[in-house]
mmCIF file with all atom_site columns, C-alpha atoms in Angstrom:
data_model
loop_
_atom_site.group_PDB
_atom_site.id
_atom_site.type_symbol
_atom_site.label_atom_id
_atom_site.label_alt_id
_atom_site.label_comp_id
_atom_site.label_asym_id
_atom_site.label_entity_id
_atom_site.label_seq_id
_atom_site.pdbx_PDB_ins_code
_atom_site.Cartn_x
_atom_site.Cartn_y
_atom_site.Cartn_z
_atom_site.occupancy
_atom_site.B_iso_or_equiv
_atom_site.pdbx_formal_charge
_atom_site.auth_seq_id
_atom_site.auth_comp_id
_atom_site.auth_asym_id
_atom_site.auth_atom_id
_atom_site.pdbx_PDB_model_num
ATOM 1   C CA . MET A 1 1   ? -0.012  0.002   -0.026 1.00 41.00 ? 1   MET A CA 1
ATOM 2   C CA . THR A 1 2   ? 2.735   2.370   -0.852 1.00 38.00 ? 2   THR A CA 1
ATOM 3   C CA . GLN A 1 3   ? 1.212   5.780   -1.282 1.00 40.00 ? 3   GLN A CA 1
ATOM 4   C CA . ALA A 1 4   ? 2.638   9.181   -2.056 1.00 37.00 ? 4   ALA A CA 1
ATOM 5   C CA . GLN A 1 5   ? 2.078   11.850  0.528  1.00 39.00 ? 5   GLN A CA 1
ATOM 6   C CA . GLN A 1 6   ? -1.389  13.276  0.102  1.00 44.00 ? 6   GLN A CA 1
ATOM 7   C CA . ASP A 1 7   ? -1.798  16.613  -1.774 1.00 44.00 ? 7   ASP A CA 1
ATOM 8   C CA . CYS A 1 8   ? -4.544  18.455  0.046  1.00 48.00 ? 8   CYS A CA 1
ATOM 9   C CA . SER A 1 9   ? -4.445  21.602  -2.320 1.00 43.00 ? 9   SER A CA 1
ATOM 10  C CA . ASP A 1 10  ? -7.687  20.397  -3.827 1.00 43.00 ? 10  ASP A CA 1
ATOM 11  C CA . GLY A 1 11  ? -9.088  19.523  -0.420 1.00 46.00 ? 11  GLY A CA 1
ATOM 12  C CA . CYS A 1 12  ? -8.910  16.179  1.206  1.00 53.00 ? 12  CYS A CA 1
ATOM 13  C CA . VAL A 1 13  ? -10.448 14.197  3.957  1.00 56.00 ? 13  VAL A CA 1
ATOM 14  C CA . VAL A 1 14  ? -8.220  14.138  7.098  1.00 66.00 ? 14  VAL A CA 1
ATOM 15  C CA . SER A 1 15  ? -8.319  10.961  9.085  1.00 76.00 ? 15  SER A CA 1
ATOM 16  C CA . PRO A 1 16  ? -9.591  11.438  12.571 1.00 80.00 ? 16  PRO A CA 1
ATOM 17  C CA . PRO A 1 17  ? -6.666  11.527  15.157 1.00 86.00 ? 17  PRO A CA 1
ATOM 18  C CA . GLU A 1 18  ? -8.316  8.569   17.215 1.00 88.00 ? 18  GLU A CA 1
ATOM 19  C CA . VAL A 1 19  ? -8.177  6.390   14.166 1.00 88.00 ? 19  VAL A CA 1
ATOM 20  C CA . ILE A 1 20  ? -4.551  7.265   13.391 1.00 89.00 ? 20  ILE A CA 1
ATOM 21  C CA . THR A 1 21  ? -3.569  6.631   17.034 1.00 91.00 ? 21  THR A CA 1
ATOM 22  C CA . ALA A 1 22  ? -5.342  3.304   17.107 1.00 93.00 ? 22  ALA A CA 1
ATOM 23  C CA . LEU A 1 23  ? -3.751  2.420   13.838 1.00 92.00 ? 23  LEU A CA 1
ATOM 24  C CA . LYS A 1 24  ? -0.286  3.216   15.229 1.00 93.00 ? 24  LYS A CA 1
ATOM 25  C CA . GLU A 1 25  ? -0.803  1.391   18.428 1.00 94.00 ? 25  GLU A CA 1
ATOM 26  C CA . LEU A 1 26  ? -2.294  -1.757  16.704 1.00 94.00 ? 26  LEU A CA 1
ATOM 27  C CA . TYR A 1 27  ? 0.484   -2.064  13.969 1.00 93.00 ? 27  TYR A CA 1
ATOM 28  C CA . ILE A 1 28  ? 3.237   -1.705  16.678 1.00 94.00 ? 28  ILE A CA 1
ATOM 29  C CA . VAL A 1 29  ? 1.810   -4.406  18.765 1.00 94.00 ? 29  VAL A CA 1
ATOM 30  C CA . SER A 1 30  ? 0.608   -6.675  15.907 1.00 94.00 ? 30  SER A CA 1
ATOM 31  C CA . SER A 1 31  ? 3.968   -6.376  14.013 1.00 93.00 ? 31  SER A CA 1
ATOM 32  C CA . ALA A 1 32  ? 5.845   -7.540  17.129 1.00 93.00 ? 32  ALA A CA 1
ATOM 33  C CA . LEU A 1 33  ? 3.695   -10.479 17.669 1.00 95.00 ? 33  LEU A CA 1
ATOM 34  C CA . ALA A 1 34  ? 3.848   -11.259 14.009 1.00 94.00 ? 34  ALA A CA 1
ATOM 35  C CA . GLN A 1 35  ? 7.555   -11.289 14.003 1.00 92.00 ? 35  GLN A CA 1
ATOM 36  C CA . ARG A 1 36  ? 7.709   -13.660 16.955 1.00 93.00 ? 36  ARG A CA 1
ATOM 37  C CA . GLY A 1 37  ? 4.874   -15.845 15.689 1.00 93.00 ? 37  GLY A CA 1
ATOM 38  C CA . ALA A 1 38  ? 6.391   -16.173 12.223 1.00 90.00 ? 38  ALA A CA 1
ATOM 39  C CA . TYR A 1 39  ? 9.582   -17.615 13.779 1.00 90.00 ? 39  TYR A CA 1
ATOM 40  C CA . ALA A 1 40  ? 7.627   -19.788 16.156 1.00 90.00 ? 40  ALA A CA 1
ATOM 41  C CA . GLN A 1 41  ? 8.780   -17.976 19.251 1.00 93.00 ? 41  GLN A CA 1
ATOM 42  C CA . GLU A 1 42  ? 6.828   -17.759 22.407 1.00 93.00 ? 42  GLU A CA 1
ATOM 43  C CA . ILE A 1 43  ? 4.480   -14.960 22.883 1.00 94.00 ? 43  ILE A CA 1
ATOM 44  C CA . ARG A 1 44  ? 4.022   -14.054 26.497 1.00 95.00 ? 44  ARG A CA 1
ATOM 45  C CA . ASP A 1 45  ? 0.691   -13.526 28.111 1.00 95.00 ? 45  ASP A CA 1
ATOM 46  C CA . ALA A 1 46  ? 1.429   -9.835  28.659 1.00 96.00 ? 46  ALA A CA 1
ATOM 47  C CA . GLN A 1 47  ? 1.942   -9.388  24.879 1.00 96.00 ? 47  GLN A CA 1
ATOM 48  C CA . TRP A 1 48  ? -1.456  -11.129 24.250 1.00 96.00 ? 48  TRP A CA 1
ATOM 49  C CA . ARG A 1 49  ? -3.192  -8.849  26.739 1.00 96.00 ? 49  ARG A CA 1
ATOM 50  C CA . THR A 1 50  ? -1.615  -5.846  25.012 1.00 96.00 ? 50  THR A CA 1
ATOM 51  C CA . MET A 1 51  ? -2.863  -7.157  21.656 1.00 96.00 ? 51  MET A CA 1
ATOM 52  C CA . ILE A 1 52  ? -6.391  -7.562  23.214 1.00 96.00 ? 52  ILE A CA 1
ATOM 53  C CA . GLN A 1 53  ? -6.348  -4.004  24.525 1.00 96.00 ? 53  GLN A CA 1
ATOM 54  C CA . ARG A 1 54  ? -5.171  -2.477  21.226 1.00 95.00 ? 54  ARG A CA 1
ATOM 55  C CA . ALA A 1 55  ? -7.777  -4.327  19.137 1.00 95.00 ? 55  ALA A CA 1
ATOM 56  C CA . GLN A 1 56  ? -10.452 -3.215  21.746 1.00 95.00 ? 56  GLN A CA 1
ATOM 57  C CA . GLU A 1 57  ? -9.145  0.385   21.369 1.00 94.00 ? 57  GLU A CA 1
ATOM 58  C CA . ALA A 1 58  ? -9.198  -0.010  17.519 1.00 93.00 ? 58  ALA A CA 1
ATOM 59  C CA . ARG A 1 59  ? -12.831 -1.136  17.591 1.00 93.00 ? 59  ARG A CA 1
ATOM 60  C CA . THR A 1 60  ? -13.804 1.834   19.736 1.00 93.00 ? 60  THR A CA 1
ATOM 61  C CA . ALA A 1 61  ? -12.151 4.149   17.356 1.00 90.00 ? 61  ALA A CA 1
ATOM 62  C CA . LEU A 1 62  ? -13.892 2.567   14.394 1.00 89.00 ? 62  LEU A CA 1
ATOM 63  C CA . ASP A 1 63  ? -17.271 2.620   16.266 1.00 89.00 ? 63  ASP A CA 1
ATOM 64  C CA . GLN A 1 64  ? -16.862 6.330   16.808 1.00 86.00 ? 64  GLN A CA 1
ATOM 65  C CA . HIS A 1 65  ? -16.314 7.135   13.123 1.00 73.00 ? 65  HIS A CA 1
ATOM 66  C CA . GLY A 1 66  ? -18.524 4.457   11.547 1.00 65.00 ? 66  GLY A CA 1
ATOM 67  C CA . GLU A 1 67  ? -20.313 7.170   9.624  1.00 62.00 ? 67  GLU A CA 1
ATOM 68  C CA . ARG A 1 68  ? -17.337 8.750   8.125  1.00 59.00 ? 68  ARG A CA 1
ATOM 69  C CA . PRO A 1 69  ? -16.457 8.118   4.349  1.00 59.00 ? 69  PRO A CA 1
ATOM 70  C CA . GLU A 1 70  ? -14.323 5.105   3.792  1.00 62.00 ? 70  GLU A CA 1
ATOM 71  C CA . MET A 1 71  ? -10.906 6.656   3.947  1.00 74.00 ? 71  MET A CA 1
ATOM 72  C CA . ASP A 1 72  ? -7.666  4.690   3.765  1.00 81.00 ? 72  ASP A CA 1
ATOM 73  C CA . ALA A 1 73  ? -6.848  4.916   7.576  1.00 85.00 ? 73  ALA A CA 1
ATOM 74  C CA . ILE A 1 74  ? -10.296 3.498   8.550  1.00 87.00 ? 74  ILE A CA 1
ATOM 75  C CA . VAL A 1 75  ? -10.212 0.804   5.894  1.00 89.00 ? 75  VAL A CA 1
ATOM 76  C CA . LEU A 1 76  ? -6.732  -0.318  6.930  1.00 91.00 ? 76  LEU A CA 1
ATOM 77  C CA . LEU A 1 77  ? -7.648  -0.231  10.690 1.00 91.00 ? 77  LEU A CA 1
ATOM 78  C CA . ARG A 1 78  ? -10.776 -2.170  10.034 1.00 92.00 ? 78  ARG A CA 1
ATOM 79  C CA . GLN A 1 79  ? -8.636  -4.888  8.165  1.00 92.00 ? 79  GLN A CA 1
ATOM 80  C CA . MET A 1 80  ? -6.055  -4.945  10.991 1.00 93.00 ? 80  MET A CA 1
ATOM 81  C CA . THR A 1 81  ? -8.646  -5.085  13.725 1.00 94.00 ? 81  THR A CA 1
ATOM 82  C CA . LYS A 1 82  ? -10.348 -8.027  11.977 1.00 94.00 ? 82  LYS A CA 1
ATOM 83  C CA . VAL A 1 83  ? -7.143  -10.139 11.597 1.00 93.00 ? 83  VAL A CA 1
ATOM 84  C CA . CYS A 1 84  ? -5.820  -9.239  15.107 1.00 94.00 ? 84  CYS A CA 1
ATOM 85  C CA . GLN A 1 85  ? -9.172  -10.263 16.598 1.00 94.00 ? 85  GLN A CA 1
ATOM 86  C CA . GLY A 1 86  ? -8.836  -13.538 14.695 1.00 94.00 ? 86  GLY A CA 1
ATOM 87  C CA . LEU A 1 87  ? -5.395  -13.966 16.340 1.00 94.00 ? 87  LEU A CA 1
ATOM 88  C CA . VAL A 1 88  ? -6.707  -13.232 19.688 1.00 95.00 ? 88  VAL A CA 1
ATOM 89  C CA . ASP A 1 89  ? -9.636  -15.639 19.166 1.00 96.00 ? 89  ASP A CA 1
ATOM 90  C CA . ARG A 1 90  ? -7.417  -18.478 18.032 1.00 95.00 ? 90  ARG A CA 1
ATOM 91  C CA . HIS A 1 91  ? -5.152  -17.913 21.042 1.00 95.00 ? 91  HIS A CA 1
ATOM 92  C CA . ALA A 1 92  ? -8.019  -17.980 23.441 1.00 95.00 ? 92  ALA A CA 1
ATOM 93  C CA . ALA A 1 93  ? -9.160  -21.276 21.859 1.00 97.00 ? 93  ALA A CA 1
ATOM 94  C CA . HIS A 1 94  ? -5.713  -22.723 22.060 1.00 95.00 ? 94  HIS A CA 1
ATOM 95  C CA . GLN A 1 95  ? -5.600  -23.276 18.321 1.00 95.00 ? 95  GLN A CA 1
ATOM 96  C CA . GLU A 1 96  ? -2.543  -23.181 16.263 1.00 93.00 ? 96  GLU A CA 1
ATOM 97  C CA . ILE A 1 97  ? -1.988  -19.993 14.300 1.00 93.00 ? 97  ILE A CA 1
ATOM 98  C CA . PRO A 1 98  ? -0.790  -20.829 10.747 1.00 92.00 ? 98  PRO A CA 1
ATOM 99  C CA . PHE A 1 99  ? 2.211   -19.151 9.286  1.00 92.00 ? 99  PHE A CA 1
ATOM 100 C CA . ALA A 1 100 ? 0.058   -17.516 6.486  1.00 92.00 ? 100 ALA A CA 1
ATOM 101 C CA . VAL A 1 101 ? -1.849  -15.782 9.224  1.00 92.00 ? 101 VAL A CA 1
ATOM 102 C CA . TRP A 1 102 ? 1.219   -14.287 10.814 1.00 94.00 ? 102 TRP A CA 1
ATOM 103 C CA . ARG A 1 103 ? 2.438   -13.244 7.397  1.00 94.00 ? 103 ARG A CA 1
ATOM 104 C CA . GLU A 1 104 ? -0.788  -11.476 6.825  1.00 93.00 ? 104 GLU A CA 1
ATOM 105 C CA . VAL A 1 105 ? -0.549  -9.551  10.095 1.00 93.00 ? 105 VAL A CA 1
ATOM 106 C CA . GLY A 1 106 ? 3.041   -8.669  9.277  1.00 93.00 ? 106 GLY A CA 1
ATOM 107 C CA . ARG A 1 107 ? 1.896   -7.315  5.820  1.00 94.00 ? 107 ARG A CA 1
ATOM 108 C CA . LEU A 1 108 ? -0.872  -5.274  7.280  1.00 93.00 ? 108 LEU A CA 1
ATOM 109 C CA . GLY A 1 109 ? 1.514   -3.842  9.895  1.00 91.00 ? 109 GLY A CA 1
ATOM 110 C CA . HIS A 1 110 ? 3.905   -3.007  7.179  1.00 92.00 ? 110 HIS A CA 1
ATOM 111 C CA . ASP A 1 111 ? 1.083   -1.221  5.222  1.00 92.00 ? 111 ASP A CA 1
ATOM 112 C CA . ALA A 1 112 ? -0.019  0.700   8.336  1.00 91.00 ? 112 ALA A CA 1
ATOM 113 C CA . TYR A 1 113 ? 3.591   1.778   8.997  1.00 89.00 ? 113 TYR A CA 1
ATOM 114 C CA . GLU A 1 114 ? 3.981   3.078   5.499  1.00 89.00 ? 114 GLU A CA 1
ATOM 115 C CA . TRP A 1 115 ? 0.613   4.724   5.582  1.00 87.00 ? 115 TRP A CA 1
ATOM 116 C CA . VAL A 1 116 ? 1.285   6.500   8.853  1.00 86.00 ? 116 VAL A CA 1
ATOM 117 C CA . ASN A 1 117 ? 4.791   7.667   7.796  1.00 84.00 ? 117 ASN A CA 1
ATOM 118 C CA . LEU A 1 118 ? 3.795   8.792   4.335  1.00 79.00 ? 118 LEU A CA 1
ATOM 119 C CA . THR A 1 119 ? 0.498   10.495  4.923  1.00 75.00 ? 119 THR A CA 1
ATOM 120 C CA . VAL A 1 120 ? 0.437   11.859  8.479  1.00 66.00 ? 120 VAL A CA 1
ATOM 121 C CA . PRO A 1 121 ? 2.036   15.244  8.649  1.00 64.00 ? 121 PRO A CA 1
ATOM 122 C CA . ARG A 1 122 ? 4.892   15.378  11.279 1.00 59.00 ? 122 ARG A CA 1
ATOM 123 C CA . ARG A 1 123 ? 4.800   18.075  13.896 1.00 54.00 ? 123 ARG A CA 1
ATOM 124 C CA . ARG A 1 124 ? 8.084   19.949  13.844 1.00 45.00 ? 124 ARG A CA 1
ATOM 125 C CA . GLY A 1 125 ? 10.330  18.654  16.607 1.00 50.00 ? 125 GLY A CA 1
ATOM 126 C CA . ALA A 1 126 ? 8.020   15.877  17.828 1.00 50.00 ? 126 ALA A CA 1
ATOM 127 C CA . ASP A 1 127 ? 6.785   12.515  16.772 1.00 50.00 ? 127 ASP A CA 1
ATOM 128 C CA . ALA A 1 128 ? 3.310   12.491  15.383 1.00 44.00 ? 128 ALA A CA 1
#
């Protein structure tokens, strides 16, 4: 999902800050778990709890902005939330998580990272 930075000279829809924050938080956690899972490394309970919390925060952000137009951030957050919830559900049911699922989580995390870093304006002297 490599995108050029948005040109808002013609006017554009700005993603809600809650959605951007939820997207950042979810991709950080999901990418870390995907990296461990793809290499069959143990994922600690605390890491699963963080994933559950971030997925809940993402659903809350999506619920708050359900009536907004389908913008890239909302679409990507919806996809990430769905796949992350699937991970959490499989873990809770003590089911094996196939490599393909971890790869998809990693891909979505990479897409989210690129989207955030290419489209979200940075505040001077601070991380956005």
